[in-house]
PDB file of C-alpha atoms in Angstrom:
ATOM      1  CA  ILE Q   1      -7.547  18.123 -27.365  1.00 93.00           C
ATOM      2  CA  ASP Q   2      -5.416  19.199 -30.454  1.00 95.00           C
ATOM      3  CA  ALA Q   3      -4.253  22.341 -28.463  1.00 94.00           C
ATOM      4  CA  CYS Q   4      -3.180  19.903 -25.437  1.00 90.00           C
ATOM      5  CA  VAL Q   5      -1.478  17.089 -27.977  1.00 93.00           C
ATOM      6  CA  ASP Q   6       0.426  20.316 -29.718  1.00 95.00           C
ATOM      7  CA  LYS Q   7       1.334  21.507 -26.134  1.00 93.00           C
ATOM      8  CA  ILE Q   8       2.708  18.013 -24.938  1.00 91.00           C
ATOM      9  CA  GLY Q   9       4.082  17.499 -28.242  1.00 94.00           C
ATOM     10  CA  ARG Q  10       6.115  21.116 -27.944  1.00 95.00           C
ATOM     11  CA  ASP Q  11       6.838  21.186 -24.204  1.00 94.00           C
ATOM     12  CA  GLY Q  12       5.807  17.376 -22.726  1.00 92.00           C
ATOM     13  CA  GLN Q  13       9.241  16.699 -21.563  1.00 94.00           C
ATOM     14  CA  LYS Q  14      10.098  19.721 -19.691  1.00 95.00           C
ATOM     15  CA  MET Q  15       6.493  19.753 -18.183  1.00 95.00           C
ATOM     16  CA  PHE Q  16       6.997  16.071 -17.062  1.00 95.00           C
ATOM     17  CA  ILE Q  17      10.263  17.005 -15.243  1.00 96.00           C
ATOM     18  CA  THR Q  18       8.731  19.966 -13.692  1.00 96.00           C
ATOM     19  CA  PHE Q  19       5.685  18.252 -12.349  1.00 96.00           C
ATOM     20  CA  VAL Q  20       7.723  15.340 -10.920  1.00 96.00           C
ATOM     21  CA  LYS Q  21      10.130  17.772  -9.255  1.00 97.00           C
ATOM     22  CA  GLU Q  22       7.138  19.335  -7.637  1.00 97.00           C
ATOM     23  CA  LEU Q  23       5.328  16.136  -7.040  1.00 97.00           C
ATOM     24  CA  GLU Q  24       8.382  14.773  -4.898  1.00 97.00           C
ATOM     25  CA  THR Q  25       8.701  17.838  -3.268  1.00 97.00           C
ATOM     26  CA  ALA Q  26       5.371  18.026  -1.721  1.00 97.00           C
ATOM     27  CA  ARG Q  27       5.223  14.541  -1.061  1.00 97.00           C
ATOM     28  CA  LYS Q  28       8.547  14.901   1.132  1.00 97.00           C
ATOM     29  CA  ARG Q  29       6.971  17.916   3.131  1.00 97.00           C
ATOM     30  CA  LEU Q  30       3.649  15.907   3.444  1.00 97.00           C
ATOM     31  CA  GLU Q  31       5.466  12.848   4.831  1.00 96.00           C
ATOM     32  CA  ALA Q  32       6.567  14.633   7.821  1.00 96.00           C
ATOM     33  CA  CYS Q  33       2.608  15.109   8.969  1.00 97.00           C
ATOM     34  CA  LYS Q  34       1.955  12.669  11.989  1.00 95.00           C
ATOM     35  CA  TYR Q  35      -1.862  12.841  12.130  1.00 95.00           C
ATOM     36  CA  ILE Q  36      -2.683  13.059   8.585  1.00 96.00           C
ATOM     37  CA  ARG Q  37      -0.288  10.550   7.222  1.00 95.00           C
ATOM     38  CA  LEU Q  38       0.107  10.873   3.574  1.00 95.00           C
ATOM     39  CA  VAL Q  39       0.148   6.926   2.231  1.00 91.00           C
ATOM     40  CA  THR Q  40       3.285   6.170   0.711  1.00 88.00           C
ATOM     41  CA  GLU Q  41       5.046   3.461  -1.656  1.00 85.00           C
ATOM     42  CA  GLN Q  42       6.555   1.581   1.256  1.00 82.00           C
ATOM     43  CA  MET Q  43       3.157   1.292   3.352  1.00 79.00           C
ATOM     44  CA  ILE Q  44       1.316   0.050   0.102  1.00 74.00           C
ATOM     45  CA  ARG Q  45       3.873  -2.789  -0.311  1.00 71.00           C
ATOM     46  CA  LYS Q  46       3.449  -3.955   3.310  1.00 71.00           C
ATOM     47  CA  SER Q  47      -0.065  -3.921   2.596  1.00 69.00           C
ATOM     48  CA  GLY Q  48       0.036  -6.258  -0.604  1.00 65.00           C
ATOM     49  CA  VAL Q  49      -1.388  -3.757  -2.871  1.00 65.00           C
ATOM     50  CA  PHE Q  50      -0.498  -4.615  -6.654  1.00 69.00           C
ATOM     51  CA  ALA Q  51       0.243  -1.248  -7.980  1.00 77.00           C
ATOM     52  CA  TYR Q  52       1.290   2.424  -6.804  1.00 82.00           C
ATOM     53  CA  ASP Q  53       0.445   5.336  -8.789  1.00 90.00           C
ATOM     54  CA  PRO Q  54       2.655   8.367  -6.967  1.00 90.00           C
ATOM     55  CA  SER Q  55       0.302  10.934  -8.502  1.00 94.00           C
ATOM     56  CA  LYS Q  56      -2.486   9.959  -6.545  1.00 95.00           C
ATOM     57  CA  LEU Q  57      -1.976  11.530  -3.108  1.00 96.00           C
ATOM     58  CA  ILE Q  58      -3.896   9.393  -0.636  1.00 95.00           C
ATOM     59  CA  PHE Q  59      -4.091  10.937   3.281  1.00 96.00           C
ATOM     60  CA  SER Q  60      -4.860   8.580   6.130  1.00 93.00           C
ATOM     61  CA  THR Q  61      -6.992   9.935   8.744  1.00 95.00           C
ATOM     62  CA  VAL Q  62      -6.760   7.008  10.960  1.00 92.00           C
ATOM     63  CA  ASN Q  63      -4.420   8.544  13.255  1.00 91.00           C
ATOM     64  CA  SER Q  64      -6.260  11.629  13.961  1.00 93.00           C
ATOM     65  CA  SER Q  65      -9.740  12.515  15.383  1.00 93.00           C
ATOM     66  CA  LEU Q  66     -11.079  13.323  11.885  1.00 95.00           C
ATOM     67  CA  ASN Q  67     -12.437  10.848   9.331  1.00 95.00           C
ATOM     68  CA  GLY Q  68     -11.751  10.853   5.350  1.00 95.00           C
ATOM     69  CA  HIS Q  69     -14.874  13.174   4.829  1.00 96.00           C
ATOM     70  CA  ASP Q  70     -14.348  15.682   7.916  1.00 96.00           C
ATOM     71  CA  PHE Q  71     -10.517  16.290   6.288  1.00 97.00           C
ATOM     72  CA  ALA Q  72     -12.229  17.130   2.789  1.00 97.00           C
ATOM     73  CA  GLU Q  73     -14.571  19.218   4.202  1.00 97.00           C
ATOM     74  CA  ILE Q  74     -12.297  21.366   5.939  1.00 97.00           C
ATOM     75  CA  LEU Q  75      -9.749  21.476   3.005  1.00 98.00           C
ATOM     76  CA  ARG Q  76     -12.907  22.550   0.859  1.00 97.00           C
ATOM     77  CA  LYS Q  77     -14.313  24.967   3.476  1.00 97.00           C
ATOM     78  CA  GLU Q  78     -11.315  26.791   4.775  1.00 97.00           C
ATOM     79  CA  PHE Q  79      -8.469  26.006   2.198  1.00 98.00           C
ATOM     80  CA  HIS Q  80     -10.694  25.701  -0.932  1.00 97.00           C
ATOM     81  CA  ILE Q  81      -9.138  22.947  -1.915  1.00 97.00           C
ATOM     82  CA  GLU Q  82     -11.381  20.192  -3.635  1.00 97.00           C
ATOM     83  CA  LEU Q  83     -10.174  16.447  -3.222  1.00 97.00           C
ATOM     84  CA  GLU Q  84     -11.198  13.681  -5.807  1.00 96.00           C
ATOM     85  CA  MET Q  85     -12.722  11.559  -3.314  1.00 96.00           C
ATOM     86  CA  GLU Q  86     -13.335  10.793   0.335  1.00 95.00           C
ATOM     87  CA  ALA Q  87     -14.194   7.545   2.653  1.00 94.00           C
ATOM     88  CA  GLU Q  88     -14.233   6.723   6.272  1.00 92.00           C
ATOM     89  CA  LYS Q  89     -10.393   6.621   6.962  1.00 92.00           C
ATOM     90  CA  TYR Q  90      -8.904   8.383   4.059  1.00 94.00           C
ATOM     91  CA  ALA Q  91      -8.858  11.338   1.177  1.00 96.00           C
ATOM     92  CA  LEU Q  92      -7.781  10.921  -2.105  1.00 96.00           C
ATOM     93  CA  ALA Q  93      -5.850  14.295  -3.943  1.00 97.00           C
ATOM     94  CA  LEU Q  94      -5.291  13.798  -7.823  1.00 96.00           C
ATOM     95  CA  SER Q  95      -2.047  15.552  -9.248  1.00 96.00           C
ATOM     96  CA  ALA Q  96      -1.284  16.079 -12.838  1.00 94.00           C
ATOM     97  CA  VAL Q  97       1.193  17.445 -15.385  1.00 92.00           C
ATOM     98  CA  GLY Q  98      -0.339  21.058 -15.187  1.00 88.00           C
ATOM     99  CA  ASP Q  99      -0.505  21.392 -11.481  1.00 94.00           C
ATOM    100  CA  THR Q 100       1.838  24.495 -10.333  1.00 94.00           C
ATOM    101  CA  ARG Q 101       4.248  24.793  -7.661  1.00 96.00           C
ATOM    102  CA  GLU Q 102       1.789  27.067  -6.384  1.00 97.00           C
ATOM    103  CA  GLY Q 103      -0.668  24.646  -6.146  1.00 96.00           C
ATOM    104  CA  PHE Q 104       1.500  21.768  -4.444  1.00 98.00           C
ATOM    105  CA  GLU Q 105       2.590  24.776  -2.227  1.00 98.00           C
ATOM    106  CA  ARG Q 106      -1.602  25.729  -0.743  1.00 97.00           C
ATOM    107  CA  LEU Q 107      -2.297  21.779  -0.622  1.00 98.00           C
ATOM    108  CA  CYS Q 108       0.881  21.361   1.397  1.00 98.00           C
ATOM    109  CA  ALA Q 109       0.191  24.162   3.582  1.00 98.00           C
ATOM    110  CA  ALA Q 110      -3.441  23.125   4.142  1.00 98.00           C
ATOM    111  CA  VAL Q 111      -2.690  19.546   5.216  1.00 98.00           C
ATOM    112  CA  GLU Q 112       0.220  20.814   7.420  1.00 98.00           C
ATOM    113  CA  GLU Q 113      -2.295  22.968   8.868  1.00 98.00           C
ATOM    114  CA  THR Q 114      -4.831  20.587   9.524  1.00 97.00           C
ATOM    115  CA  ASP Q 115      -2.085  18.143  10.909  1.00 97.00           C
ATOM    116  CA  ARG Q 116      -0.963  20.902  13.458  1.00 96.00           C
ATOM    117  CA  ARG Q 117      -4.402  21.337  14.605  1.00 96.00           C
ATOM    118  CA  GLU Q 118      -4.729  17.721  15.389  1.00 94.00           C
ATOM    119  CA  SER Q 119      -1.582  17.491  17.181  1.00 91.00           C
ATOM    120  CA  LEU Q 120      -2.882  20.369  19.745  1.00 90.00           C
ATOM    121  CA  LYS Q 121      -6.337  18.110  20.186  1.00 86.00           C
ATOM    122  CA  ILE Q 122      -4.258  15.368  20.818  1.00 75.00           C
ATOM    123  CA  LYS Q 123      -2.099  16.856  23.217  1.00 72.00           C
ATOM    124  CA  GLU Q 124      -4.797  18.525  25.061  1.00 66.00           C
ATOM    125  CA  GLY Q 125      -6.897  15.603  25.069  1.00 60.00           C
ATOM    126  CA  THR Q 126      -9.839  17.463  24.178  1.00 48.00           C
ATOM    127  CA  GLU Q 127     -11.253  15.443  21.433  1.00 47.00           C
ATOM    128  CA  GLY Q 128     -11.226  12.236  19.580  1.00 46.00           C
ATOM    129  CA  CYS Q 129      -8.867   9.573  19.026  1.00 45.00           C
ATOM    130  CA  SER Q 130     -10.195   7.529  21.980  1.00 42.00           C
ATOM    131  CA  GLU Q 131     -10.477   4.839  19.182  1.00 43.00           C
ATOM    132  CA  ILE Q 132      -7.090   5.326  18.023  1.00 41.00           C
ATOM    133  CA  GLN Q 133      -5.450   5.448  21.811  1.00 42.00           C
ATOM    134  CA  SER Q 134      -7.416   2.284  22.791  1.00 40.00           C
ATOM    135  CA  GLY Q 135      -6.630   0.444  19.911  1.00 43.00           C
ATOM    136  CA  ASN Q 136     -10.345  -0.767  19.191  1.00 46.00           C
ATOM    137  CA  PHE Q 137     -10.180  -0.851  15.588  1.00 50.00           C
ATOM    138  CA  PRO Q 138     -12.946  -2.681  13.488  1.00 60.00           C
ATOM    139  CA  VAL Q 139     -11.837  -6.058  12.177  1.00 68.00           C
ATOM    140  CA  GLN Q 140     -12.146  -7.072   8.230  1.00 72.00           C
ATOM    141  CA  LYS Q 141     -13.743 -10.275   8.037  1.00 77.00           C
ATOM    142  CA  MET Q 142     -13.302 -10.781   4.379  1.00 77.00           C
ATOM    143  CA  GLU Q 143     -12.226  -9.017   1.330  1.00 77.00           C
ATOM    144  CA  ILE Q 144     -14.879  -6.802  -0.321  1.00 71.00           C
ATOM    145  CA  ALA Q 145     -14.700  -8.444  -3.338  1.00 75.00           C
ATOM    146  CA  GLU Q 146     -15.381 -11.956  -1.540  1.00 80.00           C
ATOM    147  CA  ALA Q 147     -18.543  -9.996   0.390  1.00 75.00           C
ATOM    148  CA  MET Q 148     -20.062  -8.765  -2.856  1.00 74.00           C
ATOM    149  CA  GLU Q 149     -19.840 -11.950  -4.268  1.00 82.00           C
ATOM    150  CA  SER Q 150     -21.163 -13.949  -1.369  1.00 85.00           C
ATOM    151  CA  GLU Q 151     -24.808 -14.868  -0.817  1.00 89.00           C
ATOM    152  CA  GLU Q 152     -26.930 -11.798   0.627  1.00 87.00           C
ATOM    153  CA  GLU Q 153     -30.023 -10.506   2.346  1.00 89.00           C
ATOM    154  CA  ILE Q 154     -31.247  -7.398   2.547  1.00 88.00           C
ATOM    155  CA  LEU Q 155     -32.151  -6.487   6.165  1.00 87.00           C
ATOM    156  CA  PRO Q 156     -33.332  -3.398   8.529  1.00 88.00           C
ATOM    157  CA  LEU Q 157     -30.261  -1.260   9.723  1.00 82.00           C
ATOM    158  CA  LYS Q 158     -31.275  -2.450  13.531  1.00 86.00           C
ATOM    159  CA  GLU Q 159     -30.793  -6.103  12.474  1.00 87.00           C
ATOM    160  CA  SER Q 160     -27.455  -5.585  10.305  1.00 83.00           C
ATOM    161  CA  MET Q 161     -25.067  -5.198  13.620  1.00 82.00           C
ATOM    162  CA  GLY Q 162     -22.664  -7.718  13.437  1.00 82.00           C
ATOM    163  CA  ARG Q 163     -23.319  -8.690   9.971  1.00 84.00           C
ATOM    164  CA  ILE Q 164     -20.995  -8.034   6.647  1.00 82.00           C
ATOM    165  CA  SER Q 165     -21.869  -5.772   4.245  1.00 80.00           C
ATOM    166  CA  ALA Q 166     -22.503  -6.927   0.428  1.00 77.00           C
ATOM    167  CA  GLU Q 167     -21.171  -3.727  -0.845  1.00 71.00           C
ATOM    168  CA  PHE Q 168     -20.008  -0.389  -0.063  1.00 63.00           C
ATOM    169  CA  ALA Q 169     -21.531   1.218   2.884  1.00 59.00           C
TER     170      ALA Q 169
END
């Protein structure tokens, strides 16, 4: 910890300037992807979300044949990139002041390649995206916090069809 504090004290301003520059360059590249979409500040504002952290790179998989887990597995197994978190429709990569240009380059290249593969699947019509193309999306009935605070009951999975989950599934 002392070494980190000392390093930030000596080189912190230069490190942060470099980090912000590399992050902005990566974000611009990633915004060009069409199927693995980088969530941007403009998208967040439209959704009514309270805050935005540009160092968190959130990738939406809604426009692809992949879910967040599939996408994270591809990055892990094929490109040796570990993401911070994955969910049904997105995956999260964190960036920090110590990240290098090479690290951002590896991430961008991996996401761009995955996006390119998705474009081929969709053009060939060989896989996935039927839900996306048909517009058959699940409808959110209530906010997660509201569901978690509501009265609940435990049911067998087969009896839970059409019900609202009281916790993350």
